PDB file of C-alpha atoms in Angstrom:
ATOM      1  CA  UNK Y   1      36.698   1.820 -23.959  1.00 59.00           C
ATOM      2  CA  UNK Y   2      36.877   4.811 -22.162  1.00 66.00           C
ATOM      3  CA  UNK Y   3      33.161   5.190 -21.606  1.00 71.00           C
ATOM      4  CA  UNK Y   4      33.157   5.059 -17.957  1.00 71.00           C
ATOM      5  CA  UNK Y   5      36.122   5.150 -15.795  1.00 74.00           C
ATOM      6  CA  UNK Y   6      37.470   1.840 -13.833  1.00 80.00           C
ATOM      7  CA  UNK Y   7      36.720   1.702  -9.882  1.00 86.00           C
ATOM      8  CA  UNK Y   8      37.419  -0.770  -7.355  1.00 88.00           C
ATOM      9  CA  UNK Y   9      35.601  -2.294  -4.219  1.00 88.00           C
ATOM     10  CA  UNK Y  10      36.851  -4.096  -1.400  1.00 87.00           C
ATOM     11  CA  UNK Y  11      34.209  -5.383   0.727  1.00 88.00           C
ATOM     12  CA  UNK Y  12      34.154  -7.747   4.394  1.00 89.00           C
ATOM     13  CA  UNK Y  13      31.532  -9.097   6.490  1.00 91.00           C
ATOM     14  CA  UNK Y  14      31.601 -10.942   9.621  1.00 92.00           C
ATOM     15  CA  UNK Y  15      28.318 -12.450  10.623  1.00 95.00           C
ATOM     16  CA  UNK Y  16      28.266 -14.044  14.206  1.00 96.00           C
ATOM     17  CA  UNK Y  17      25.379 -16.515  15.661  1.00 97.00           C
ATOM     18  CA  UNK Y  18      24.438 -15.355  19.123  1.00 97.00           C
ATOM     19  CA  UNK Y  19      22.396 -18.550  19.551  1.00 96.00           C
ATOM     20  CA  UNK Y  20      20.141 -20.219  17.447  1.00 95.00           C
ATOM     21  CA  UNK Y  21      17.447 -17.374  17.031  1.00 96.00           C
ATOM     22  CA  UNK Y  22      20.074 -14.012  16.578  1.00 97.00           C
ATOM     23  CA  UNK Y  23      22.497 -13.405  14.231  1.00 98.00           C
ATOM     24  CA  UNK Y  24      24.612  -9.988  13.521  1.00 98.00           C
ATOM     25  CA  UNK Y  25      26.158  -8.717  11.459  1.00 96.00           C
ATOM     26  CA  UNK Y  26      29.209  -5.623  10.415  1.00 93.00           C
ATOM     27  CA  UNK Y  27      30.168  -5.365   7.223  1.00 92.00           C
ATOM     28  CA  UNK Y  28      32.194  -2.232   6.026  1.00 89.00           C
ATOM     29  CA  UNK Y  29      33.022  -1.212   1.983  1.00 89.00           C
ATOM     30  CA  UNK Y  30      35.531   0.962   0.201  1.00 87.00           C
ATOM     31  CA  UNK Y  31      35.622   1.981  -3.471  1.00 89.00           C
ATOM     32  CA  UNK Y  32      38.264   3.890  -4.991  1.00 85.00           C
ATOM     33  CA  UNK Y  33      39.124   4.950  -8.486  1.00 82.00           C
ATOM     34  CA  UNK Y  34      41.287   8.254 -10.256  1.00 74.00           C
ATOM     35  CA  UNK Y  35      40.799   9.799 -13.055  1.00 71.00           C
ATOM     36  CA  UNK Y  36      43.623   8.964 -14.872  1.00 72.00           C
ATOM     37  CA  UNK Y  37      42.873   5.236 -14.346  1.00 66.00           C
ATOM     38  CA  UNK Y  38      46.712   4.805 -13.265  1.00 72.00           C
ATOM     39  CA  UNK Y  39      45.840   3.740  -9.536  1.00 73.00           C
ATOM     40  CA  UNK Y  40      44.977   0.605 -10.230  1.00 77.00           C
ATOM     41  CA  UNK Y  41      43.319  -1.879  -7.765  1.00 80.00           C
ATOM     42  CA  UNK Y  42      44.940  -0.589  -4.499  1.00 77.00           C
ATOM     43  CA  UNK Y  43      47.261  -3.143  -2.224  1.00 78.00           C
ATOM     44  CA  UNK Y  44      46.744  -1.166   1.013  1.00 74.00           C
ATOM     45  CA  UNK Y  45      43.356  -2.787   0.473  1.00 77.00           C
ATOM     46  CA  UNK Y  46      43.849  -6.316   0.920  1.00 77.00           C
ATOM     47  CA  UNK Y  47      44.174  -6.269   4.448  1.00 73.00           C
ATOM     48  CA  UNK Y  48      41.956  -9.161   5.671  1.00 73.00           C
ATOM     49  CA  UNK Y  49      40.944  -7.471   9.010  1.00 72.00           C
ATOM     50  CA  UNK Y  50      37.500  -6.181   9.970  1.00 67.00           C
ATOM     51  CA  UNK Y  51      37.687  -2.014   9.945  1.00 68.00           C
ATOM     52  CA  UNK Y  52      39.603  -0.633   6.807  1.00 60.00           C
ATOM     53  CA  UNK Y  53      39.010   2.842   9.212  1.00 58.00           C
ATOM     54  CA  UNK Y  54      43.528   2.439  10.305  1.00 57.00           C
ATOM     55  CA  UNK Y  55      44.371   1.910   6.498  1.00 57.00           C
ATOM     56  CA  UNK Y  56      41.732   5.104   4.780  1.00 57.00           C
ATOM     57  CA  UNK Y  57      43.211   7.072   7.782  1.00 54.00           C
ATOM     58  CA  UNK Y  58      46.877   6.965   6.689  1.00 52.00           C
ATOM     59  CA  UNK Y  59      45.914   7.305   3.227  1.00 54.00           C
ATOM     60  CA  UNK Y  60      43.762  10.193   3.928  1.00 53.00           C
ATOM     61  CA  UNK Y  61      40.252  11.101   2.617  1.00 52.00           C
ATOM     62  CA  UNK Y  62      40.717  11.315  -0.762  1.00 57.00           C
ATOM     63  CA  UNK Y  63      41.669   7.471  -0.593  1.00 70.00           C
ATOM     64  CA  UNK Y  64      38.414   6.176  -1.090  1.00 81.00           C
ATOM     65  CA  UNK Y  65      34.956   6.388  -0.686  1.00 87.00           C
ATOM     66  CA  UNK Y  66      34.386   3.903   3.509  1.00 86.00           C
ATOM     67  CA  UNK Y  67      30.966   2.478   4.132  1.00 89.00           C
ATOM     68  CA  UNK Y  68      29.990   0.891   7.806  1.00 90.00           C
ATOM     69  CA  UNK Y  69      26.671  -0.936   8.573  1.00 93.00           C
ATOM     70  CA  UNK Y  70      25.050  -3.125  11.112  1.00 95.00           C
ATOM     71  CA  UNK Y  71      22.845  -5.995  10.386  1.00 97.00           C
ATOM     72  CA  UNK Y  72      21.034  -8.467  12.562  1.00 98.00           C
ATOM     73  CA  UNK Y  73      18.162 -10.753  12.506  1.00 97.00           C
ATOM     74  CA  UNK Y  74      15.918 -12.660  15.072  1.00 98.00           C
ATOM     75  CA  UNK Y  75      13.842 -15.331  14.486  1.00 97.00           C
ATOM     76  CA  UNK Y  76      10.495 -14.649  17.251  1.00 96.00           C
ATOM     77  CA  UNK Y  77       9.187 -18.053  16.535  1.00 94.00           C
ATOM     78  CA  UNK Y  78      10.098 -20.577  13.684  1.00 92.00           C
ATOM     79  CA  UNK Y  79       7.532 -18.714  11.092  1.00 95.00           C
ATOM     80  CA  UNK Y  80       8.483 -15.310  12.371  1.00 96.00           C
ATOM     81  CA  UNK Y  81      11.841 -13.448  11.711  1.00 96.00           C
ATOM     82  CA  UNK Y  82      12.818  -9.838  12.011  1.00 98.00           C
ATOM     83  CA  UNK Y  83      15.670  -8.221  10.410  1.00 97.00           C
ATOM     84  CA  UNK Y  84      16.558  -4.638  10.669  1.00 97.00           C
ATOM     85  CA  UNK Y  85      19.935  -2.770   9.488  1.00 97.00           C
ATOM     86  CA  UNK Y  86      22.206   0.413   9.694  1.00 96.00           C
ATOM     87  CA  UNK Y  87      24.549   2.140   6.733  1.00 94.00           C
ATOM     88  CA  UNK Y  88      27.004   4.637   8.332  1.00 90.00           C
ATOM     89  CA  UNK Y  89      28.926   6.462   5.651  1.00 86.00           C
ATOM     90  CA  UNK Y  90      29.531   9.867   7.247  1.00 79.00           C
ATOM     91  CA  UNK Y  91      29.246  11.204  10.969  1.00 71.00           C
ATOM     92  CA  UNK Y  92      30.634  13.711  13.199  1.00 70.00           C
ATOM     93  CA  UNK Y  93      28.177  15.034  17.014  1.00 65.00           C
ATOM     94  CA  UNK Y  94      30.380  17.693  17.145  1.00 66.00           C
ATOM     95  CA  UNK Y  95      29.058  19.486  14.568  1.00 67.00           C
ATOM     96  CA  UNK Y  96      25.572  19.622  15.616  1.00 61.00           C
ATOM     97  CA  UNK Y  97      26.658  21.961  18.738  1.00 60.00           C
ATOM     98  CA  UNK Y  98      27.799  24.666  15.125  1.00 65.00           C
ATOM     99  CA  UNK Y  99      24.037  23.783  13.718  1.00 63.00           C
ATOM    100  CA  UNK Y 100      21.320  21.497  12.654  1.00 77.00           C
ATOM    101  CA  UNK Y 101      21.342  18.690   9.845  1.00 85.00           C
ATOM    102  CA  UNK Y 102      24.870  19.071   8.846  1.00 89.00           C
ATOM    103  CA  UNK Y 103      25.228  17.797   5.439  1.00 91.00           C
ATOM    104  CA  UNK Y 104      27.315  14.890   5.841  1.00 87.00           C
ATOM    105  CA  UNK Y 105      25.991  13.539   8.750  1.00 89.00           C
ATOM    106  CA  UNK Y 106      24.551  10.086   6.462  1.00 92.00           C
ATOM    107  CA  UNK Y 107      23.236   7.097   7.257  1.00 93.00           C
ATOM    108  CA  UNK Y 108      20.486   4.770   6.000  1.00 96.00           C
ATOM    109  CA  UNK Y 109      18.353   2.231   7.940  1.00 96.00           C
ATOM    110  CA  UNK Y 110      16.162  -0.386   7.574  1.00 97.00           C
ATOM    111  CA  UNK Y 111      13.703  -2.613   9.478  1.00 98.00           C
ATOM    112  CA  UNK Y 112      11.384  -5.242   8.013  1.00 97.00           C
ATOM    113  CA  UNK Y 113       9.755  -8.544   9.021  1.00 96.00           C
ATOM    114  CA  UNK Y 114       9.074 -11.736   6.812  1.00 96.00           C
ATOM    115  CA  UNK Y 115       6.615 -14.368   8.166  1.00 96.00           C
ATOM    116  CA  UNK Y 116       6.203 -17.496   6.533  1.00 94.00           C
ATOM    117  CA  UNK Y 117       2.601 -19.828   6.946  1.00 93.00           C
ATOM    118  CA  UNK Y 118       0.950 -16.999   8.105  1.00 91.00           C
ATOM    119  CA  UNK Y 119      -2.767 -18.301   9.266  1.00 90.00           C
ATOM    120  CA  UNK Y 120      -2.237 -20.617   6.919  1.00 93.00           C
ATOM    121  CA  UNK Y 121      -0.591 -23.359   5.326  1.00 93.00           C
ATOM    122  CA  UNK Y 122       2.015 -21.606   1.976  1.00 93.00           C
ATOM    123  CA  UNK Y 123       0.924 -17.800   3.218  1.00 95.00           C
ATOM    124  CA  UNK Y 124       3.866 -15.885   3.404  1.00 95.00           C
ATOM    125  CA  UNK Y 125       3.947 -11.775   3.681  1.00 96.00           C
ATOM    126  CA  UNK Y 126       7.374 -10.348   3.992  1.00 96.00           C
ATOM    127  CA  UNK Y 127       7.059  -6.675   5.076  1.00 97.00           C
ATOM    128  CA  UNK Y 128       9.947  -3.692   5.105  1.00 97.00           C
ATOM    129  CA  UNK Y 129      11.228   0.159   5.595  1.00 98.00           C
ATOM    130  CA  UNK Y 130      14.057   1.457   3.959  1.00 97.00           C
ATOM    131  CA  UNK Y 131      15.777   5.460   5.096  1.00 97.00           C
ATOM    132  CA  UNK Y 132      18.613   7.044   3.731  1.00 96.00           C
ATOM    133  CA  UNK Y 133      18.862  10.532   4.088  1.00 95.00           C
ATOM    134  CA  UNK Y 134      20.284  13.603   2.192  1.00 95.00           C
ATOM    135  CA  UNK Y 135      23.931  12.431   0.179  1.00 95.00           C
ATOM    136  CA  UNK Y 136      24.950   9.149   1.660  1.00 94.00           C
ATOM    137  CA  UNK Y 137      26.424   6.879  -0.830  1.00 94.00           C
ATOM    138  CA  UNK Y 138      27.961  10.237  -2.687  1.00 93.00           C
ATOM    139  CA  UNK Y 139      31.901  10.966  -2.681  1.00 90.00           C
ATOM    140  CA  UNK Y 140      33.667  14.522  -2.730  1.00 89.00           C
ATOM    141  CA  UNK Y 141      35.337  12.307  -5.928  1.00 87.00           C
ATOM    142  CA  UNK Y 142      32.120  12.016  -8.036  1.00 88.00           C
ATOM    143  CA  UNK Y 143      34.022   8.445  -9.228  1.00 88.00           C
ATOM    144  CA  UNK Y 144      34.121   6.902  -6.043  1.00 89.00           C
ATOM    145  CA  UNK Y 145      30.221   7.430  -4.879  1.00 92.00           C
ATOM    146  CA  UNK Y 146      28.692   3.743  -5.015  1.00 94.00           C
ATOM    147  CA  UNK Y 147      27.616   3.384  -8.529  1.00 92.00           C
ATOM    148  CA  UNK Y 148      28.870   1.766 -11.292  1.00 89.00           C
ATOM    149  CA  UNK Y 149      27.644   1.813 -14.817  1.00 86.00           C
ATOM    150  CA  UNK Y 150      26.006   5.687 -13.681  1.00 87.00           C
ATOM    151  CA  UNK Y 151      23.771   3.331 -11.176  1.00 91.00           C
ATOM    152  CA  UNK Y 152      23.517   3.258  -7.704  1.00 93.00           C
ATOM    153  CA  UNK Y 153      24.715  -0.244  -6.744  1.00 92.00           C
ATOM    154  CA  UNK Y 154      22.993   0.159  -3.224  1.00 92.00           C
ATOM    155  CA  UNK Y 155      19.574   1.048  -2.886  1.00 93.00           C
ATOM    156  CA  UNK Y 156      17.578   2.142  -6.373  1.00 93.00           C
ATOM    157  CA  UNK Y 157      16.467   5.171  -5.479  1.00 95.00           C
ATOM    158  CA  UNK Y 158      20.171   6.191  -4.292  1.00 94.00           C
ATOM    159  CA  UNK Y 159      19.835   8.772  -1.447  1.00 95.00           C
ATOM    160  CA  UNK Y 160      17.243  10.999   0.161  1.00 97.00           C
ATOM    161  CA  UNK Y 161      14.695   8.564   0.211  1.00 97.00           C
ATOM    162  CA  UNK Y 162      11.697   6.773   2.368  1.00 98.00           C
ATOM    163  CA  UNK Y 163      10.547   3.977   0.810  1.00 98.00           C
ATOM    164  CA  UNK Y 164       7.102   1.087   2.164  1.00 97.00           C
ATOM    165  CA  UNK Y 165       8.091  -2.694   0.677  1.00 97.00           C
ATOM    166  CA  UNK Y 166       5.131  -4.946   1.160  1.00 97.00           C
ATOM    167  CA  UNK Y 167       5.103  -8.568  -0.397  1.00 96.00           C
ATOM    168  CA  UNK Y 168       2.875 -11.185  -0.291  1.00 97.00           C
ATOM    169  CA  UNK Y 169       2.737 -14.828  -1.368  1.00 95.00           C
ATOM    170  CA  UNK Y 170       0.538 -17.761  -1.745  1.00 96.00           C
ATOM    171  CA  UNK Y 171      -0.093 -21.483  -3.004  1.00 94.00           C
ATOM    172  CA  UNK Y 172      -2.386 -23.972  -2.656  1.00 95.00           C
ATOM    173  CA  UNK Y 173      -1.494 -26.765  -5.075  1.00 93.00           C
ATOM    174  CA  UNK Y 174      -0.504 -26.240  -7.984  1.00 94.00           C
ATOM    175  CA  UNK Y 175      -2.038 -22.617  -7.837  1.00 97.00           C
ATOM    176  CA  UNK Y 176      -0.188 -19.514  -6.360  1.00 96.00           C
ATOM    177  CA  UNK Y 177      -0.162 -15.561  -6.688  1.00 97.00           C
ATOM    178  CA  UNK Y 178       1.600 -12.877  -5.082  1.00 96.00           C
ATOM    179  CA  UNK Y 179       0.918  -9.539  -4.350  1.00 97.00           C
ATOM    180  CA  UNK Y 180       4.194  -6.989  -4.204  1.00 97.00           C
ATOM    181  CA  UNK Y 181       3.613  -3.160  -2.952  1.00 97.00           C
ATOM    182  CA  UNK Y 182       5.865  -0.432  -3.487  1.00 97.00           C
ATOM    183  CA  UNK Y 183       5.365   3.126  -1.969  1.00 98.00           C
ATOM    184  CA  UNK Y 184       8.282   5.348  -2.113  1.00 97.00           C
ATOM    185  CA  UNK Y 185       9.052   9.374  -1.827  1.00 97.00           C
ATOM    186  CA  UNK Y 186      12.378  10.942  -2.379  1.00 97.00           C
ATOM    187  CA  UNK Y 187      13.505  14.141  -2.080  1.00 95.00           C
ATOM    188  CA  UNK Y 188      15.071  15.110  -5.423  1.00 94.00           C
ATOM    189  CA  UNK Y 189      17.537  17.958  -6.434  1.00 93.00           C
ATOM    190  CA  UNK Y 190      15.168  21.140  -8.173  1.00 92.00           C
ATOM    191  CA  UNK Y 191      16.717  23.324 -10.493  1.00 88.00           C
ATOM    192  CA  UNK Y 192      17.813  27.108 -10.597  1.00 86.00           C
ATOM    193  CA  UNK Y 193      14.490  28.613 -12.893  1.00 83.00           C
ATOM    194  CA  UNK Y 194      17.506  31.889 -13.302  1.00 85.00           C
ATOM    195  CA  UNK Y 195      20.035  30.140 -13.896  1.00 86.00           C
ATOM    196  CA  UNK Y 196      18.750  26.608 -15.172  1.00 84.00           C
ATOM    197  CA  UNK Y 197      21.522  24.544 -13.165  1.00 90.00           C
ATOM    198  CA  UNK Y 198      20.914  22.070 -10.293  1.00 90.00           C
ATOM    199  CA  UNK Y 199      20.834  22.674  -6.565  1.00 94.00           C
ATOM    200  CA  UNK Y 200      23.104  19.903  -5.032  1.00 95.00           C
ATOM    201  CA  UNK Y 201      20.469  18.814  -2.786  1.00 95.00           C
ATOM    202  CA  UNK Y 202      22.051  15.384  -2.065  1.00 93.00           C
ATOM    203  CA  UNK Y 203      19.942  12.886  -3.951  1.00 94.00           C
ATOM    204  CA  UNK Y 204      22.105  12.561  -6.850  1.00 94.00           C
ATOM    205  CA  UNK Y 205      25.065   9.980  -5.824  1.00 94.00           C
ATOM    206  CA  UNK Y 206      26.355  11.332  -9.446  1.00 92.00           C
ATOM    207  CA  UNK Y 207      27.035  14.749  -8.508  1.00 93.00           C
ATOM    208  CA  UNK Y 208      30.090  15.577  -6.195  1.00 92.00           C
ATOM    209  CA  UNK Y 209      29.015  16.266  -2.161  1.00 91.00           C
ATOM    210  CA  UNK Y 210      31.109  19.523  -3.209  1.00 92.00           C
ATOM    211  CA  UNK Y 211      28.604  21.327  -5.112  1.00 91.00           C
ATOM    212  CA  UNK Y 212      26.464  21.293  -2.038  1.00 93.00           C
ATOM    213  CA  UNK Y 213      24.050  24.068  -1.638  1.00 91.00           C
ATOM    214  CA  UNK Y 214      23.969  24.735   2.482  1.00 91.00           C
ATOM    215  CA  UNK Y 215      26.496  23.138   5.169  1.00 90.00           C
ATOM    216  CA  UNK Y 216      23.171  23.126   7.307  1.00 90.00           C
ATOM    217  CA  UNK Y 217      19.556  22.754   7.730  1.00 90.00           C
ATOM    218  CA  UNK Y 218      19.687  19.577   5.721  1.00 92.00           C
ATOM    219  CA  UNK Y 219      16.436  18.125   6.168  1.00 92.00           C
ATOM    220  CA  UNK Y 220      15.156  14.396   5.296  1.00 91.00           C
ATOM    221  CA  UNK Y 221      13.592  14.713   1.810  1.00 94.00           C
ATOM    222  CA  UNK Y 222      14.518  18.045   1.327  1.00 95.00           C
ATOM    223  CA  UNK Y 223      14.143  18.901  -3.017  1.00 93.00           C
ATOM    224  CA  UNK Y 224      11.275  18.465  -4.972  1.00 93.00           C
ATOM    225  CA  UNK Y 225       9.693  16.170  -3.900  1.00 94.00           C
ATOM    226  CA  UNK Y 226       8.293  13.272  -6.010  1.00 94.00           C
ATOM    227  CA  UNK Y 227       6.185   9.364  -5.231  1.00 95.00           C
ATOM    228  CA  UNK Y 228       6.087   6.543  -6.771  1.00 96.00           C
ATOM    229  CA  UNK Y 229       3.600   3.894  -6.240  1.00 97.00           C
ATOM    230  CA  UNK Y 230       4.130   0.147  -7.490  1.00 97.00           C
ATOM    231  CA  UNK Y 231       1.856  -2.281  -7.207  1.00 97.00           C
ATOM    232  CA  UNK Y 232       2.259  -5.907  -9.275  1.00 97.00           C
ATOM    233  CA  UNK Y 233       0.058  -9.222  -8.819  1.00 98.00           C
ATOM    234  CA  UNK Y 234       0.116 -12.140 -10.183  1.00 97.00           C
ATOM    235  CA  UNK Y 235      -1.958 -15.535 -10.703  1.00 97.00           C
ATOM    236  CA  UNK Y 236      -0.514 -18.550 -11.826  1.00 96.00           C
ATOM    237  CA  UNK Y 237      -1.183 -22.251 -12.209  1.00 97.00           C
ATOM    238  CA  UNK Y 238       1.627 -25.143 -12.266  1.00 94.00           C
ATOM    239  CA  UNK Y 239       0.873 -27.180 -15.732  1.00 95.00           C
ATOM    240  CA  UNK Y 240       3.978 -29.106 -15.232  1.00 92.00           C
ATOM    241  CA  UNK Y 241       5.951 -29.460 -11.482  1.00 89.00           C
ATOM    242  CA  UNK Y 242       9.099 -31.368 -13.180  1.00 87.00           C
ATOM    243  CA  UNK Y 243      10.505 -27.790 -15.322  1.00 87.00           C
ATOM    244  CA  UNK Y 244       8.162 -25.563 -14.004  1.00 88.00           C
ATOM    245  CA  UNK Y 245       5.784 -24.551 -16.637  1.00 93.00           C
ATOM    246  CA  UNK Y 246       3.312 -22.088 -15.445  1.00 94.00           C
ATOM    247  CA  UNK Y 247       0.205 -20.182 -17.322  1.00 97.00           C
ATOM    248  CA  UNK Y 248       0.321 -16.835 -15.218  1.00 96.00           C
ATOM    249  CA  UNK Y 249      -2.119 -13.843 -15.492  1.00 98.00           C
ATOM    250  CA  UNK Y 250      -0.176 -10.107 -14.024  1.00 97.00           C
ATOM    251  CA  UNK Y 251      -1.332  -6.646 -13.516  1.00 98.00           C
ATOM    252  CA  UNK Y 252       1.767  -3.829 -13.006  1.00 97.00           C
ATOM    253  CA  UNK Y 253       0.361  -0.126 -12.579  1.00 97.00           C
ATOM    254  CA  UNK Y 254       3.382   2.237 -11.582  1.00 96.00           C
ATOM    255  CA  UNK Y 255       2.171   6.168 -11.269  1.00 95.00           C
ATOM    256  CA  UNK Y 256       5.054   8.908 -10.425  1.00 93.00           C
ATOM    257  CA  UNK Y 257       5.077  12.104  -9.410  1.00 93.00           C
ATOM    258  CA  UNK Y 258       6.496  15.265  -8.583  1.00 92.00           C
ATOM    259  CA  UNK Y 259       5.066  17.923  -6.242  1.00 86.00           C
ATOM    260  CA  UNK Y 260       6.155  21.537  -7.650  1.00 75.00           C
ATOM    261  CA  UNK Y 261       5.633  20.354 -11.043  1.00 68.00           C
ATOM    262  CA  UNK Y 262       3.007  17.114 -11.424  1.00 59.00           C
ATOM    263  CA  UNK Y 263       1.660  17.811 -15.672  1.00 60.00           C
ATOM    264  CA  UNK Y 264       5.284  17.774 -16.787  1.00 63.00           C
ATOM    265  CA  UNK Y 265       6.887  14.914 -14.724  1.00 71.00           C
ATOM    266  CA  UNK Y 266       3.915  12.765 -14.203  1.00 79.00           C
ATOM    267  CA  UNK Y 267       4.263   8.693 -15.655  1.00 86.00           C
ATOM    268  CA  UNK Y 268       1.326   6.264 -15.398  1.00 92.00           C
ATOM    269  CA  UNK Y 269       1.646   3.032 -16.520  1.00 94.00           C
ATOM    270  CA  UNK Y 270      -0.355  -0.070 -16.449  1.00 96.00           C
ATOM    271  CA  UNK Y 271       0.293  -3.525 -18.016  1.00 97.00           C
ATOM    272  CA  UNK Y 272      -1.472  -6.465 -18.256  1.00 98.00           C
ATOM    273  CA  UNK Y 273       0.507  -9.820 -19.305  1.00 96.00           C
ATOM    274  CA  UNK Y 274      -0.865 -13.354 -19.890  1.00 97.00           C
ATOM    275  CA  UNK Y 275       1.879 -15.667 -20.513  1.00 96.00           C
ATOM    276  CA  UNK Y 276       3.021 -19.526 -20.570  1.00 96.00           C
ATOM    277  CA  UNK Y 277       6.658 -19.675 -19.528  1.00 91.00           C
ATOM    278  CA  UNK Y 278       8.938 -22.018 -17.952  1.00 91.00           C
ATOM    279  CA  UNK Y 279      10.656 -20.732 -14.804  1.00 79.00           C
ATOM    280  CA  UNK Y 280      14.167 -22.706 -14.740  1.00 79.00           C
ATOM    281  CA  UNK Y 281      15.852 -20.653 -12.431  1.00 76.00           C
ATOM    282  CA  UNK Y 282      14.115 -18.899  -9.822  1.00 67.00           C
ATOM    283  CA  UNK Y 283      14.979 -15.089 -10.309  1.00 66.00           C
ATOM    284  CA  UNK Y 284      13.826 -12.508  -7.837  1.00 61.00           C
ATOM    285  CA  UNK Y 285      13.447  -9.470  -8.827  1.00 59.00           C
ATOM    286  CA  UNK Y 286      13.066  -5.846  -5.847  1.00 55.00           C
ATOM    287  CA  UNK Y 287      13.293  -3.025  -7.952  1.00 45.00           C
TER     288      UNK Y 287
END
């Protein structure tokens, strides 16, 4: 209906089992669009062979927004798995000699572990750290950012953040419980008090990177520092395992503050839930 511009994406993923315990993978993605809407799907990206760089070089940097990445998983034991991921949007080592923290050195990484039957049977623990530099996933043409319907399609926090996530699950016969903890810090684009305009420090994927405030000295978590603490706890009993009828008690807590203006930018939410439900499908929500 013309509310949003159409955009397209093509993704490659190559996975290889080095041995029975170690897996490595390479991935790449490109998203592209234009304001006229006449471009449509570009057949140049139907190339089935991983790496798009030669195609992008032929089309020019305005052709699309390419993202490269590497991931790995290693089974330390049959019950303990370690994993990690590294994403690269852009990197220019020659700029290091010109100054510190060039804006377009954009990358993100993740590292974590998951253990099954931890200490006792049916106890699962997962913990990870996620990190993203300013301006990653954005583009000079804001339509070609990694977003859809004005929402990030990479990480819910977008860019310029660090996040700690832990999830504990336990089940004994028909009783079960889970605890999820998330602590995140994100640098927000501040507002110029004189002009009222947004200072682009790389936290908003919907803003063109061409409007950046500075070329160098773009430090991690720059801007107004926002902190989010999220806790979700559940206890339940499986009444009928045939169709997963459960009785559940839950408590959700979310605190959000912004360092420069804690009075006007503060949220404190508490939700208590008591329910009888049937989970016909196993959905996993992590946001």
